[in-house]
Coordinates of C-alpha atoms and ligand atoms in Angstrom, one line a residue:
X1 CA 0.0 0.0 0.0
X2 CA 1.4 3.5 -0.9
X3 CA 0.1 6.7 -0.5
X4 CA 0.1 9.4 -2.6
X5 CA -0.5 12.9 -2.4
X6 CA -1.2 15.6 -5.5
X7 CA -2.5 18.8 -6.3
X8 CA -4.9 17.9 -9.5
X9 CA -5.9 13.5 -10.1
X10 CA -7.0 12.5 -12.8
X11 CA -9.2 9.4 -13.4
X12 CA -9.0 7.8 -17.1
X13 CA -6.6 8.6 -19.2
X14 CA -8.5 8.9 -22.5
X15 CA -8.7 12.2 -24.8
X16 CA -10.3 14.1 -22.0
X17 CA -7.8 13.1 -19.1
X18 CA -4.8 13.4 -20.5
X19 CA -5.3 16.6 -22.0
X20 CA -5.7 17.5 -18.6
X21 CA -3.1 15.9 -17.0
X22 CA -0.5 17.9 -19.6
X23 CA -2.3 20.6 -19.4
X24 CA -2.0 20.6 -15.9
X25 CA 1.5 19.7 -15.6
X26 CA 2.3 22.6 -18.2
X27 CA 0.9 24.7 -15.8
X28 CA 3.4 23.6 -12.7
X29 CA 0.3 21.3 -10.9
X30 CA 1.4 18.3 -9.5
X31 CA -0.4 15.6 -11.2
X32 CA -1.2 12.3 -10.9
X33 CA -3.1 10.2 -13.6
X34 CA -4.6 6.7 -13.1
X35 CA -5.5 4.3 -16.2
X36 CA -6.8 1.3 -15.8
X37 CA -6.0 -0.1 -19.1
X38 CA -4.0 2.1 -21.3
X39 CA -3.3 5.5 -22.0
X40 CA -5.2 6.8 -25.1
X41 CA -8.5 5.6 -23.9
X42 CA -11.4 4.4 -26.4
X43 CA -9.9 6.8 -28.8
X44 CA -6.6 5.8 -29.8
X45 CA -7.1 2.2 -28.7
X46 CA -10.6 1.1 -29.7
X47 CA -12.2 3.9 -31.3
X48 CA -11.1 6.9 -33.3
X49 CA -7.9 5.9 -34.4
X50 CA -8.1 2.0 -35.1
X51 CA -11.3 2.7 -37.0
X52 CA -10.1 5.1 -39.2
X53 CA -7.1 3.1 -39.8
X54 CA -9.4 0.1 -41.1
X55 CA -11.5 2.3 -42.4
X56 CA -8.4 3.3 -44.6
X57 CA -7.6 -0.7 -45.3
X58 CA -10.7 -0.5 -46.9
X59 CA -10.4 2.2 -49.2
X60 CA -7.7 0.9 -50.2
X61 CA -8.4 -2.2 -51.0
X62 CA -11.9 -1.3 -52.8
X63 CA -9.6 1.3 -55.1
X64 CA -7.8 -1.5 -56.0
X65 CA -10.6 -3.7 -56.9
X66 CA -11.3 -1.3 -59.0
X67 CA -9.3 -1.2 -61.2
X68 CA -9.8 -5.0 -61.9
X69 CA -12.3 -3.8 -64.3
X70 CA -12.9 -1.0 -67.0
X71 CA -12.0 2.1 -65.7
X72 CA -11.7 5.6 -67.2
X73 CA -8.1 6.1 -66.3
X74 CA -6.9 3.2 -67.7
X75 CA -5.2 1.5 -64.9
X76 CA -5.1 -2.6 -64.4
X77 CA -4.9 -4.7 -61.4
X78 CA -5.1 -8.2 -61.1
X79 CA -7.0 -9.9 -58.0
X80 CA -6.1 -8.0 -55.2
X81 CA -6.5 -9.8 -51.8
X82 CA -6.3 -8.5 -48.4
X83 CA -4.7 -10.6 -45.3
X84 CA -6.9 -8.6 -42.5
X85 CA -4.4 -10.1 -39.9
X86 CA -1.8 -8.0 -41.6
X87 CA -3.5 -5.2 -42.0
X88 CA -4.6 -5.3 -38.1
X89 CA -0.7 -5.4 -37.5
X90 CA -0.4 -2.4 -39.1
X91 CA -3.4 -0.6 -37.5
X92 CA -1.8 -1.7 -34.0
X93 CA 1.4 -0.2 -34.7
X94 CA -0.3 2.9 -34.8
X95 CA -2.1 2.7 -32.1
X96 CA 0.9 1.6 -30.2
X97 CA 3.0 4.8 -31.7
X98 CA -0.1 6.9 -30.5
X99 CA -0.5 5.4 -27.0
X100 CA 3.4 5.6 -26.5
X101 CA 3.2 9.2 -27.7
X102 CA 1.1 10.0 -25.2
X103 CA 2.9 8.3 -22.4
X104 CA 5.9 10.4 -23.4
X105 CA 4.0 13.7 -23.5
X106 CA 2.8 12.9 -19.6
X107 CA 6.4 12.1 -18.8
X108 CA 7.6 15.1 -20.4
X109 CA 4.7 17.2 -18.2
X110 CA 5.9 15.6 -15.3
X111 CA 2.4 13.4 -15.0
X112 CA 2.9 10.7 -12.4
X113 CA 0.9 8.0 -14.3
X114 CA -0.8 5.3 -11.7
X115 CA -1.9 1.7 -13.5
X116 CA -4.9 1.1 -12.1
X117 CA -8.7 1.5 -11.2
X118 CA -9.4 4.2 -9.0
X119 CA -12.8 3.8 -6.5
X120 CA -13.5 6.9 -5.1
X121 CA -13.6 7.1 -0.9
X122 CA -14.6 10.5 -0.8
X123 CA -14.4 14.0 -2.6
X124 CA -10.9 14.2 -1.6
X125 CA -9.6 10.1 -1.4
X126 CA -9.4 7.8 -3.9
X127 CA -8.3 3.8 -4.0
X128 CA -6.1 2.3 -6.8
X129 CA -6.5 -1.1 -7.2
X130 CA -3.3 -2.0 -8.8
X131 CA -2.8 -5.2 -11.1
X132 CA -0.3 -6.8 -8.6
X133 CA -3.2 -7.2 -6.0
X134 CA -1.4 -4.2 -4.5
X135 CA -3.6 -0.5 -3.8
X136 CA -2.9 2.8 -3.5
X137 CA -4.3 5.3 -1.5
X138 CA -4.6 9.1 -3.6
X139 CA -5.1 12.2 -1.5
X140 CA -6.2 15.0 -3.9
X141 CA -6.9 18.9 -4.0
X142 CA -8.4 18.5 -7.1
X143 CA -10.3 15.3 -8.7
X144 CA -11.2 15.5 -12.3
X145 CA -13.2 12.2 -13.3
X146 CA -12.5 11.3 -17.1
X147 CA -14.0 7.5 -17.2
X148 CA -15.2 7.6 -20.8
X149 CA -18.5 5.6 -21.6
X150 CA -19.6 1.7 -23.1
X151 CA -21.1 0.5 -25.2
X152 CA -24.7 -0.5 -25.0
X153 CA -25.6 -4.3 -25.0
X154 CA -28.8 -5.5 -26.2
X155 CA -30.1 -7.6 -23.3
X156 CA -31.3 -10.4 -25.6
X157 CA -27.9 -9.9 -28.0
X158 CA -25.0 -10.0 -25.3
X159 CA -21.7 -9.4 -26.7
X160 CA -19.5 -12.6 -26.6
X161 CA -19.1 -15.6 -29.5
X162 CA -20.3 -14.0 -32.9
X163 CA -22.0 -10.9 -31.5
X164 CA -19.4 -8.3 -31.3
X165 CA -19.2 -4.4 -29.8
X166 CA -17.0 -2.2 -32.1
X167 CA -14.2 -3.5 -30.1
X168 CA -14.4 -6.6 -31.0
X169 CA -15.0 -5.5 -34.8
X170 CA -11.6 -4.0 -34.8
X171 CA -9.9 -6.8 -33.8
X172 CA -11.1 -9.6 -36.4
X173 CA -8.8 -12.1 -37.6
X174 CA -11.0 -12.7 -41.1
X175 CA -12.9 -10.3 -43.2
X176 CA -16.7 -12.1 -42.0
X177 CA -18.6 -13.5 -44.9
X178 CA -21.6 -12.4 -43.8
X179 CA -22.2 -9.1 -41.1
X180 CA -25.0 -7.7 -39.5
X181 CA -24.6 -4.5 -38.0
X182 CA -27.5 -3.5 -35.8
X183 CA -27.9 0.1 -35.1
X184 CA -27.1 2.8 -37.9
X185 CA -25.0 5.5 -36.3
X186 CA -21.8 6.5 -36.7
X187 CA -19.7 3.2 -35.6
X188 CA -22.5 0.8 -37.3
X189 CA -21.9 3.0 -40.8
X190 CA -18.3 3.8 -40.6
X191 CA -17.3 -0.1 -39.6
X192 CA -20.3 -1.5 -42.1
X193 CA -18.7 0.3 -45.0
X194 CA -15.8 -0.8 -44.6
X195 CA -16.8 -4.9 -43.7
X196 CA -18.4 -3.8 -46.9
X197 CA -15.5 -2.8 -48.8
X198 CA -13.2 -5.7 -47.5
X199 CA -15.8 -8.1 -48.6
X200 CA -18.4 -8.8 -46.0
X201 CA -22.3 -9.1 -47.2
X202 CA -23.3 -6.3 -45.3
X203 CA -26.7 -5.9 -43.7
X204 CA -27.8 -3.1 -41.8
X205 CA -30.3 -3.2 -39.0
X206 CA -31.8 0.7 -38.1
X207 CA -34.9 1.1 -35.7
X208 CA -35.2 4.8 -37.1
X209 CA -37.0 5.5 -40.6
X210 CA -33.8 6.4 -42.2
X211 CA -29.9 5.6 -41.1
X212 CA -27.9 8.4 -39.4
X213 CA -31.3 9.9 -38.0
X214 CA -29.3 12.6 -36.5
X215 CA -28.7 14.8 -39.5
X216 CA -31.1 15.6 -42.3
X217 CA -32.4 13.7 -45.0
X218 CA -30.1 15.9 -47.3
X219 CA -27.0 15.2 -45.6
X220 CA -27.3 11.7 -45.5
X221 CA -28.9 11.1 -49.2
X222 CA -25.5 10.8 -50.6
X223 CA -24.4 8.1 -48.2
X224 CA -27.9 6.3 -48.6
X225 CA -27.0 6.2 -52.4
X226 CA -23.5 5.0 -51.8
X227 CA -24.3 2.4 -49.5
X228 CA -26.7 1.3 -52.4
X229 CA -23.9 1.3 -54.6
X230 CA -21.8 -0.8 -52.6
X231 CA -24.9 -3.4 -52.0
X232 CA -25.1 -2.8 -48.3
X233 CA -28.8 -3.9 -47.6
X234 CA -30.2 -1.5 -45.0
X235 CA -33.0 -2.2 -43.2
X236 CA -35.0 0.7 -41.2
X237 CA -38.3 1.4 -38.9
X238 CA -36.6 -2.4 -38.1
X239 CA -35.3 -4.2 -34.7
X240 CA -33.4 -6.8 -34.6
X241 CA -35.1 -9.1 -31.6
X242 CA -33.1 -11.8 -31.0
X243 CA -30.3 -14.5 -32.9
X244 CA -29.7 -18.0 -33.4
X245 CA -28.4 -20.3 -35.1
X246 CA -26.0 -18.5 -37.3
X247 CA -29.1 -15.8 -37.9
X248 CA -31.2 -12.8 -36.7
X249 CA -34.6 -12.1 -36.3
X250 CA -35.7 -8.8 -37.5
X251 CA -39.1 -7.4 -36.9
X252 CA -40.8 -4.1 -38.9
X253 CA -42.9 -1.6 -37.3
X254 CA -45.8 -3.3 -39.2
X255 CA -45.1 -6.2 -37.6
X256 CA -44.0 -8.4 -40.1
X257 CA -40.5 -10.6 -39.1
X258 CA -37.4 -12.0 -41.2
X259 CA -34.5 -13.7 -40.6
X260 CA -30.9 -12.9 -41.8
X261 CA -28.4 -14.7 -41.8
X262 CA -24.9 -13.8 -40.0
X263 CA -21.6 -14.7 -39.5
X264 CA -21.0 -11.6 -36.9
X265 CA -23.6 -9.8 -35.9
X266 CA -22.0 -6.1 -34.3
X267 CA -24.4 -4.4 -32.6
X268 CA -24.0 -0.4 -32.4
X269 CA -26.8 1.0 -31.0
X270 CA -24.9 3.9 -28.3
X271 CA -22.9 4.4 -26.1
X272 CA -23.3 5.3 -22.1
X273 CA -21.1 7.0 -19.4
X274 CA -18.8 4.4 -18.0
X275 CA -19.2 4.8 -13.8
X276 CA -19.1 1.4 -13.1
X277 CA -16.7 0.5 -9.9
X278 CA -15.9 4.2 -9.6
X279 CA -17.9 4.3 -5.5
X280 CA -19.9 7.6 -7.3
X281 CA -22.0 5.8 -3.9
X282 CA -19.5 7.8 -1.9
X283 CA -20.1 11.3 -3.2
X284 CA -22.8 13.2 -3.7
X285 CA -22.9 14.1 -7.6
X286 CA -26.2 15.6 -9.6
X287 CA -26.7 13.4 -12.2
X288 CA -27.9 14.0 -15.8
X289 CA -29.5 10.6 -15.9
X290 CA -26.6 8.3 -16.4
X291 CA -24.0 11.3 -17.0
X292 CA -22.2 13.3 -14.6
X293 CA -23.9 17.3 -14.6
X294 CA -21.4 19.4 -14.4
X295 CA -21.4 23.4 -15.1
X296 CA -19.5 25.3 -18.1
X297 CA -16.4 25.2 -15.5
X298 CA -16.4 21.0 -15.8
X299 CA -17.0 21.7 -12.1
X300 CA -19.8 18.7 -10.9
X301 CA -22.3 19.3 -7.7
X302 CA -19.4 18.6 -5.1
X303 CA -16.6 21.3 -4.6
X304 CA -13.0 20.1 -5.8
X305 CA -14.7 17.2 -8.1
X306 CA -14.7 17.9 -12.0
X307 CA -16.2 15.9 -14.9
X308 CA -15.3 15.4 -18.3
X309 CA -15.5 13.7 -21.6
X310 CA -18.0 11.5 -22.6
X311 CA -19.1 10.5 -18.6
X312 CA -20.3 14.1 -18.8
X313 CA -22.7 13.8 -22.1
X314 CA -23.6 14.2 -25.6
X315 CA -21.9 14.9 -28.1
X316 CA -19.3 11.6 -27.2
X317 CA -16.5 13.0 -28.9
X318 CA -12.8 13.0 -28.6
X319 CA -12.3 16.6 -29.8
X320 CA -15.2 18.3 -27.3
X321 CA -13.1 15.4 -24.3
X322 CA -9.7 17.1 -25.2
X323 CA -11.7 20.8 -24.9
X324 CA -13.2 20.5 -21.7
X325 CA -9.8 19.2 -20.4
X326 CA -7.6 22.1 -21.8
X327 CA -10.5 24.3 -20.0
X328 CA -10.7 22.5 -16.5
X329 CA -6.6 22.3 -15.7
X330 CA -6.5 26.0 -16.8
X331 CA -9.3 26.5 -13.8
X332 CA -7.7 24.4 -11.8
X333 CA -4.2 26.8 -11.9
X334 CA -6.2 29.5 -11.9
X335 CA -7.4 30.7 -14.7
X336 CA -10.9 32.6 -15.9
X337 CA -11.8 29.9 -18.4
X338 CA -15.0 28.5 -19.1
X339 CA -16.9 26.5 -21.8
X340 CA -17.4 29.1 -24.7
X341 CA -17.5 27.7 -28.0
X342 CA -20.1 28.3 -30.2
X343 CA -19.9 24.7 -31.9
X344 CA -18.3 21.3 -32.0
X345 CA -18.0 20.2 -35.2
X346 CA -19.1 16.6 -36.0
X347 CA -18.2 14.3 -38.7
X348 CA -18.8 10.5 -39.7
X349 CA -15.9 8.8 -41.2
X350 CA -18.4 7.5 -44.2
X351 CA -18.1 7.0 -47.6
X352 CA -19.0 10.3 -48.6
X353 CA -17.7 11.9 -45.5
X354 CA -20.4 13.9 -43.4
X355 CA -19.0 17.5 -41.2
X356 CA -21.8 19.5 -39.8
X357 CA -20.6 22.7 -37.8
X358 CA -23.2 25.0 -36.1
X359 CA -26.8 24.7 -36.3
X360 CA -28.5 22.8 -39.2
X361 CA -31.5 24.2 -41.3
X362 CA -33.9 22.9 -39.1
X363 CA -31.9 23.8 -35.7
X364 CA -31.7 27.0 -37.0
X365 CA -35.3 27.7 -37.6
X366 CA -36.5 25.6 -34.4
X367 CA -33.9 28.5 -32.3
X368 CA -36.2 31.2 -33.9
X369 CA -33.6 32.6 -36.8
X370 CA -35.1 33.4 -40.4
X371 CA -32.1 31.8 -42.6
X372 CA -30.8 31.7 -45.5
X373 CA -29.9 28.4 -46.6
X374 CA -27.7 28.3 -49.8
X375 CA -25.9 24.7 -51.0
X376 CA -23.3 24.2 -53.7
X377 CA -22.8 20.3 -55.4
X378 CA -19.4 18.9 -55.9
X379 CA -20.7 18.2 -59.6
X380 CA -19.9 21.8 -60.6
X381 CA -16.4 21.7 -58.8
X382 CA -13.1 21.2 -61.2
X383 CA -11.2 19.2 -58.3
X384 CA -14.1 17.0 -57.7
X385 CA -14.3 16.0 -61.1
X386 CA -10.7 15.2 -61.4
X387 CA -10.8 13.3 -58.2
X388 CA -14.0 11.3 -59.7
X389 CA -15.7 12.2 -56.5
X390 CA -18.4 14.5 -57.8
X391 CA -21.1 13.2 -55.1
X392 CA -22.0 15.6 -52.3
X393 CA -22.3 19.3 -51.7
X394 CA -22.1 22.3 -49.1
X395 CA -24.2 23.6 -47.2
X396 CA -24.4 26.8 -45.5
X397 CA -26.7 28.0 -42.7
X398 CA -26.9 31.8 -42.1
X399 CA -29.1 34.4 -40.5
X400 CA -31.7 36.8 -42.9
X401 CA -31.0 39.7 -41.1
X402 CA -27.2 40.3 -40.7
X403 CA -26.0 37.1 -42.7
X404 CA -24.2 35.8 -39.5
X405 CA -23.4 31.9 -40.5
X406 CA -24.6 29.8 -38.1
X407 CA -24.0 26.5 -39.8
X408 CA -21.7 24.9 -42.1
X409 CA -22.5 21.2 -43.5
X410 CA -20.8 19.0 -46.1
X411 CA -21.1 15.6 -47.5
X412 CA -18.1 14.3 -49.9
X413 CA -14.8 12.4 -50.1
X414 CA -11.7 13.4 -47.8
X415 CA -14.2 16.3 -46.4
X416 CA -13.5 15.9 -43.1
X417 CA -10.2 18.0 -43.5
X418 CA -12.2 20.8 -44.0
X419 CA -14.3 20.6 -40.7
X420 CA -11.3 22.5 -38.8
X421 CA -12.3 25.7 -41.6
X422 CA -16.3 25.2 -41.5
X423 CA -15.5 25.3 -36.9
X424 CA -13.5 28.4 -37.3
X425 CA -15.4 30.4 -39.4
X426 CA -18.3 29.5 -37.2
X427 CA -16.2 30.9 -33.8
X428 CA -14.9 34.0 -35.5
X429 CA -18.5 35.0 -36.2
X430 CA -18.0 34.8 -40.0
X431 CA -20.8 36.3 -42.0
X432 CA -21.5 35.2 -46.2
X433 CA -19.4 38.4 -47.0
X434 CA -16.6 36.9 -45.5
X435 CA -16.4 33.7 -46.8
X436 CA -17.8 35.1 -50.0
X437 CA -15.0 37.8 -50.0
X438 CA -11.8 35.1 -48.5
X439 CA -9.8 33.6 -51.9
X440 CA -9.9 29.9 -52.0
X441 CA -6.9 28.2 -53.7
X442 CA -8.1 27.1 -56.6
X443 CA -8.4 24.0 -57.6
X444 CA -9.8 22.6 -54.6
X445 CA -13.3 21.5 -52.7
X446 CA -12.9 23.9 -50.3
X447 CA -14.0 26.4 -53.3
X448 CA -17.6 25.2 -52.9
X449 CA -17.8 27.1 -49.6
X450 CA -17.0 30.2 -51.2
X451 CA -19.8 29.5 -53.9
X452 CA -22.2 28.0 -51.6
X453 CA -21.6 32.1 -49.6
X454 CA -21.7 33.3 -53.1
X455 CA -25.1 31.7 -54.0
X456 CA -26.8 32.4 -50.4
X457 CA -25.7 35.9 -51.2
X458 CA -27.5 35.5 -54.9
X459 CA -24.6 35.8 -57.4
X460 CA -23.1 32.1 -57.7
X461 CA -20.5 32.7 -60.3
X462 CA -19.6 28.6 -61.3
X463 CA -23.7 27.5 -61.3
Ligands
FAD501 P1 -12.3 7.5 -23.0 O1 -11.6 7.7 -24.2 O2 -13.4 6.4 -23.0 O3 -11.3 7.1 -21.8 C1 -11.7 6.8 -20.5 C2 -10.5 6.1 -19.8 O4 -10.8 6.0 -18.5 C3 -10.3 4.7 -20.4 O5 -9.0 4.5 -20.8 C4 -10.6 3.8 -19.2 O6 -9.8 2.6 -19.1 C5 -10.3 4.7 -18.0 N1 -11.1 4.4 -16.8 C6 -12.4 4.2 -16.7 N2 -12.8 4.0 -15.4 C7 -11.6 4.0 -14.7 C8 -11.3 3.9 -13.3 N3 -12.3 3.7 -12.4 N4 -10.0 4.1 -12.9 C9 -9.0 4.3 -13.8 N5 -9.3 4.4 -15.1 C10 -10.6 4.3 -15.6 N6 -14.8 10.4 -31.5 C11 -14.4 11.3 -32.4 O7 -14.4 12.5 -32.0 N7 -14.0 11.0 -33.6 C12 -14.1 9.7 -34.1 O8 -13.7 9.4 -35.2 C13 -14.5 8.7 -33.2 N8 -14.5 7.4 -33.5 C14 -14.9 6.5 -32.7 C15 -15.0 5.2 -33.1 C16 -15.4 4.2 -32.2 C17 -15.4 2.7 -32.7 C18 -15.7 4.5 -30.9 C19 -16.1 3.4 -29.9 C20 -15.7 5.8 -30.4 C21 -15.3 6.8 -31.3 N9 -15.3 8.1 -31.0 C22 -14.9 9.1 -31.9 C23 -15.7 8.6 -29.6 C24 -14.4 8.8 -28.7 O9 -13.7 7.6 -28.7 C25 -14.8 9.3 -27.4 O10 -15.6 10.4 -27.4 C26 -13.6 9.6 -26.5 O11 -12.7 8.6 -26.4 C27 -14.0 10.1 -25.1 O12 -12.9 10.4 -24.4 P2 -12.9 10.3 -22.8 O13 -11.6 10.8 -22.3 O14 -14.1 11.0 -22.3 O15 -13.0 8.8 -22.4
NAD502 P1 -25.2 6.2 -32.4 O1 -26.0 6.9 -31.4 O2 -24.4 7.1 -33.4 O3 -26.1 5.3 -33.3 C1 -26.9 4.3 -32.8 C2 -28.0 4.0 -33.8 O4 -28.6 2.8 -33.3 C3 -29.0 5.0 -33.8 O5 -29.2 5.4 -35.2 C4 -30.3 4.4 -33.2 O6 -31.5 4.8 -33.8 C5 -30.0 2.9 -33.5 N1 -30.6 2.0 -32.6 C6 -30.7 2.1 -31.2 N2 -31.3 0.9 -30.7 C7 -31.5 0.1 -31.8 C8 -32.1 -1.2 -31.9 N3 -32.5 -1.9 -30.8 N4 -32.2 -1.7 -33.1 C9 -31.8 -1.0 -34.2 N5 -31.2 0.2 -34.2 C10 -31.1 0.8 -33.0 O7 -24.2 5.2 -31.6 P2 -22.9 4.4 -32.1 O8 -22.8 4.3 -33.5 O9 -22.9 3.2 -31.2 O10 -21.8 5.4 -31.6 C11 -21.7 5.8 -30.2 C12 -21.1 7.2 -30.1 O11 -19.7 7.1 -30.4 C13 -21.6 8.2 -31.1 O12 -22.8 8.8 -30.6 C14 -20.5 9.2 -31.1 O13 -20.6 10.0 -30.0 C15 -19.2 8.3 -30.9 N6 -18.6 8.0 -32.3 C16 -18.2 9.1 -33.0 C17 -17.6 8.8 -34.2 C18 -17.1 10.0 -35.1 O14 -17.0 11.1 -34.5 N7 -16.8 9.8 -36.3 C19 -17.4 7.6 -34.7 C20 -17.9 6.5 -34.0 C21 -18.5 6.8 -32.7

């Protein structure tokens, strides 16, 4: 047993807790981190960056398949194949560069890092059970909890054999001959694409009338069309209500049932706040239903306790984790900060690529704004057609009365590089003058901003 004393702990070491831990340590607090598995979290080891990785495998590999047949540039390939444990290899070596990057960034911000799982004891004490049997005792000013979230089991579909959480989707040894994902949001369309694209018979399973139900029909219509393209069936207003024998039953809202069959089923239907083991018994916390309520500080009900990342809420993302940790260690040293940003951009790694910044159409009209609402295709755009990616379009959300944006959307390939542009036009207040009057390099995609702010301003010069 050891004890240990600090100025700022930090539970989880994820996107949200070790932001804060370097943040911290750049700011002179003594800091202590503890991580029950690894540093990196969901993100670098079982989420963000492993699925992008495979979701790159795929690309590839469909690119090269290709060009098996006809094709207007005039390239052959014969037969490609794909070794999936290779390419797994590969994806863990990233993650392993990642995870080890971080390490060395806590090291180098003097971060004492504590293997472990921490149970609180009070607002002040925490336990480490350590993997030797051993425990620590952690005495703390400061206690920022950073325990990431889950994902959500189907009762009657628990994960284990042949039914598989995204986790276990990024770890496959062979490409499944037949997959079905149930639940169409972000991890069931991203992962589904690309089982898709590796080879898989895909089948997709979505209780809602339409995948992605979070954004609007328009946004999503190029994926819907791809994912026709690519033969992905898609099932929706349909729940999958049980499995055996190598199959699922599926039952529509009219009550009619059918059974697919499946080699995997991965089931993707959410995630929730991960608390479990953490004594939250021995505190006093308001709760947001499962989350942890905390204010625009990160500071929860209990003086000296702070919450972040994805325990705290929606949106579950890595980049709106790594925010809220820059924020609280700069409160925690001392500084006025607080939650300010006007949006956290979103996007899903599909094929087309979905961003949405700011408030869409209909957010914009349900908050009480008269908009303009002004979208320019990829069809008309000279880099889009020499990239043979012509699908997909942007969007842009702005107010009648001053032409303040308040929303930026796209759909298209390799468009998630431009969500960083779309986020900081929406925090510098940008108005359809200023896009409208800022040169974009030409040839490039990003030039359909400029022209979606030309035609909400009623001159479109390439349409
Ligand atoms: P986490 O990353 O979940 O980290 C929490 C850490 O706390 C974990 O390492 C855990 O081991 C540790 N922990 C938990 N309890 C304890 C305890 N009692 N003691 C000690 N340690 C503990 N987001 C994006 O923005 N972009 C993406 O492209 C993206 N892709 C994703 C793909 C997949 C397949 C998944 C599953 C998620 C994806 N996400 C993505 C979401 C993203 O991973 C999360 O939003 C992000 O990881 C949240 O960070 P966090 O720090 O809150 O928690
Ligand atoms: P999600 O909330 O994105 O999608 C879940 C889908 O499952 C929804 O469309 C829902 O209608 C459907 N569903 C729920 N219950 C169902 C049932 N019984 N049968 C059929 N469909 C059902 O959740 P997810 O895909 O599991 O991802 C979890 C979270 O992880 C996301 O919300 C996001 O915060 C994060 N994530 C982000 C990214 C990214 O930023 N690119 C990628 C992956 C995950």
């Amino acid at each position: 047993m050891t004890d240990h004393r600090c100025k700022v702990l930090v539970i989880g070491g994820g996107p949200g807790g070790y932001v804060a831990g370097i943040r911290a340590g750049q700011l002179g607090l003594d800091t202590i981190l503890v991580e029950a598995a690894r540093v990196g979290g969901t993100c670098l080891n079982v989420g963000c960056i492993p699925s992008k990785a495979m979701i790159h495998v795929a690309e590839q590999f469909e690119l090269a398949h290709r060009f098996t047949g006809n094709n207007a540039l005039g390239i052959s390939v014969s037969s490609p194949k794909v070794d999936l444990p290779t390419a797994m290899a590969w994806k863990d070596g990233v993650v392993d560069k990642l995870t080890g990057g971080v390490s060395g960034l806590l090291r180098k911000a003097k971060v004492r890092v504590v293997e472990g799982t921490a149970t609180f004891k009070d607002g002040k004490t925490v336990q480490v059970a350590r993997s030797d049997g051993e425990s620590d005792t952690i005495t703390a000013e400061n206690i920022i909890i950073a325990t990431g979230s889950e994902s959500v089991e189907l009762p009657f579909l628990p994960f284990g054999d042949d039914v598989i959480s995204s986790t276990g989707a990024l770890a496959l040894d062979a490409v499944p001959g037949k997959l079905c994902v149930v639940g169409g949001g972000y991890i069931g369309l991203e992962l589904g694409i690309a089982y898709s694209k590796l080879g898989s018979a895909v089948t997709i399973v979505e209780m809602a009338d339409r995948v992605l139900p979070l954004y609007d029909a328009e946004l999503t219509g190029p994926v819907t069309k791809r994912l026709d393209e690519l033969g992905i069936t898609v099932l929706t207003g349909a729940k999958v209500t049980g499995a055996r024998d190598g199959s699922v039953e599926v039952g529509d809202a009219a009550g009619a049932n059918q059974r697919i069959a499946a080699d995997k089923i991965l089931v993707t239907v959410g995630r929730r706040p991960f608390t479990r083991g953490l004594g939250l018994e021995n505190l006093a916390l308001d709760m947001d239903r499962a989350f942890i309520k905390v204010d625009d500080r990160c500071q929860t009900s209990m003086r000296g306790v702070y919450a972040i990342g994805d325990v705290t809420g929606e949106p579950m993302l890595a980049h709106r984790a790594m925010a809220q940790g820059e924020i609280v260690a700069g409160v925690l040293a001392g500084k006025n900060e607080s939650w300010d940003k006007r949006c956290i951009p979103a996007i899903c790694f599909t094929d087309p690529e979905i961003v949405s910044a700011g408030l869409l159409p209909e957010d914009a009209k349900a908050a009480g704004f008269e908009t303009i609402v002004a979208n320019f295709p990829f069809r008309a755009n000279g880099r889009a057609m020499t990239m043979e990616r012509e699908d997909g379009f942007i969007r842009i959300v702005a107010r009648k009365d001053n032409h303040l944006v308040l929303g930026i959307q796209a759909v298209g390939a390799g468009i998630s590089e431009m969500a960083a542009g779309f986020g900081l036009a929406i925090e510098m207040g940008a108005c359809l003058e200023d896009i409208a009057g800022t040169i974009h390099s030409h040839p490039t995609r990003g030039e359909a901003l400029q022209e979606a702010a030309f035609k909400a301003l009623g001159h479109a010069l390439h349409m």
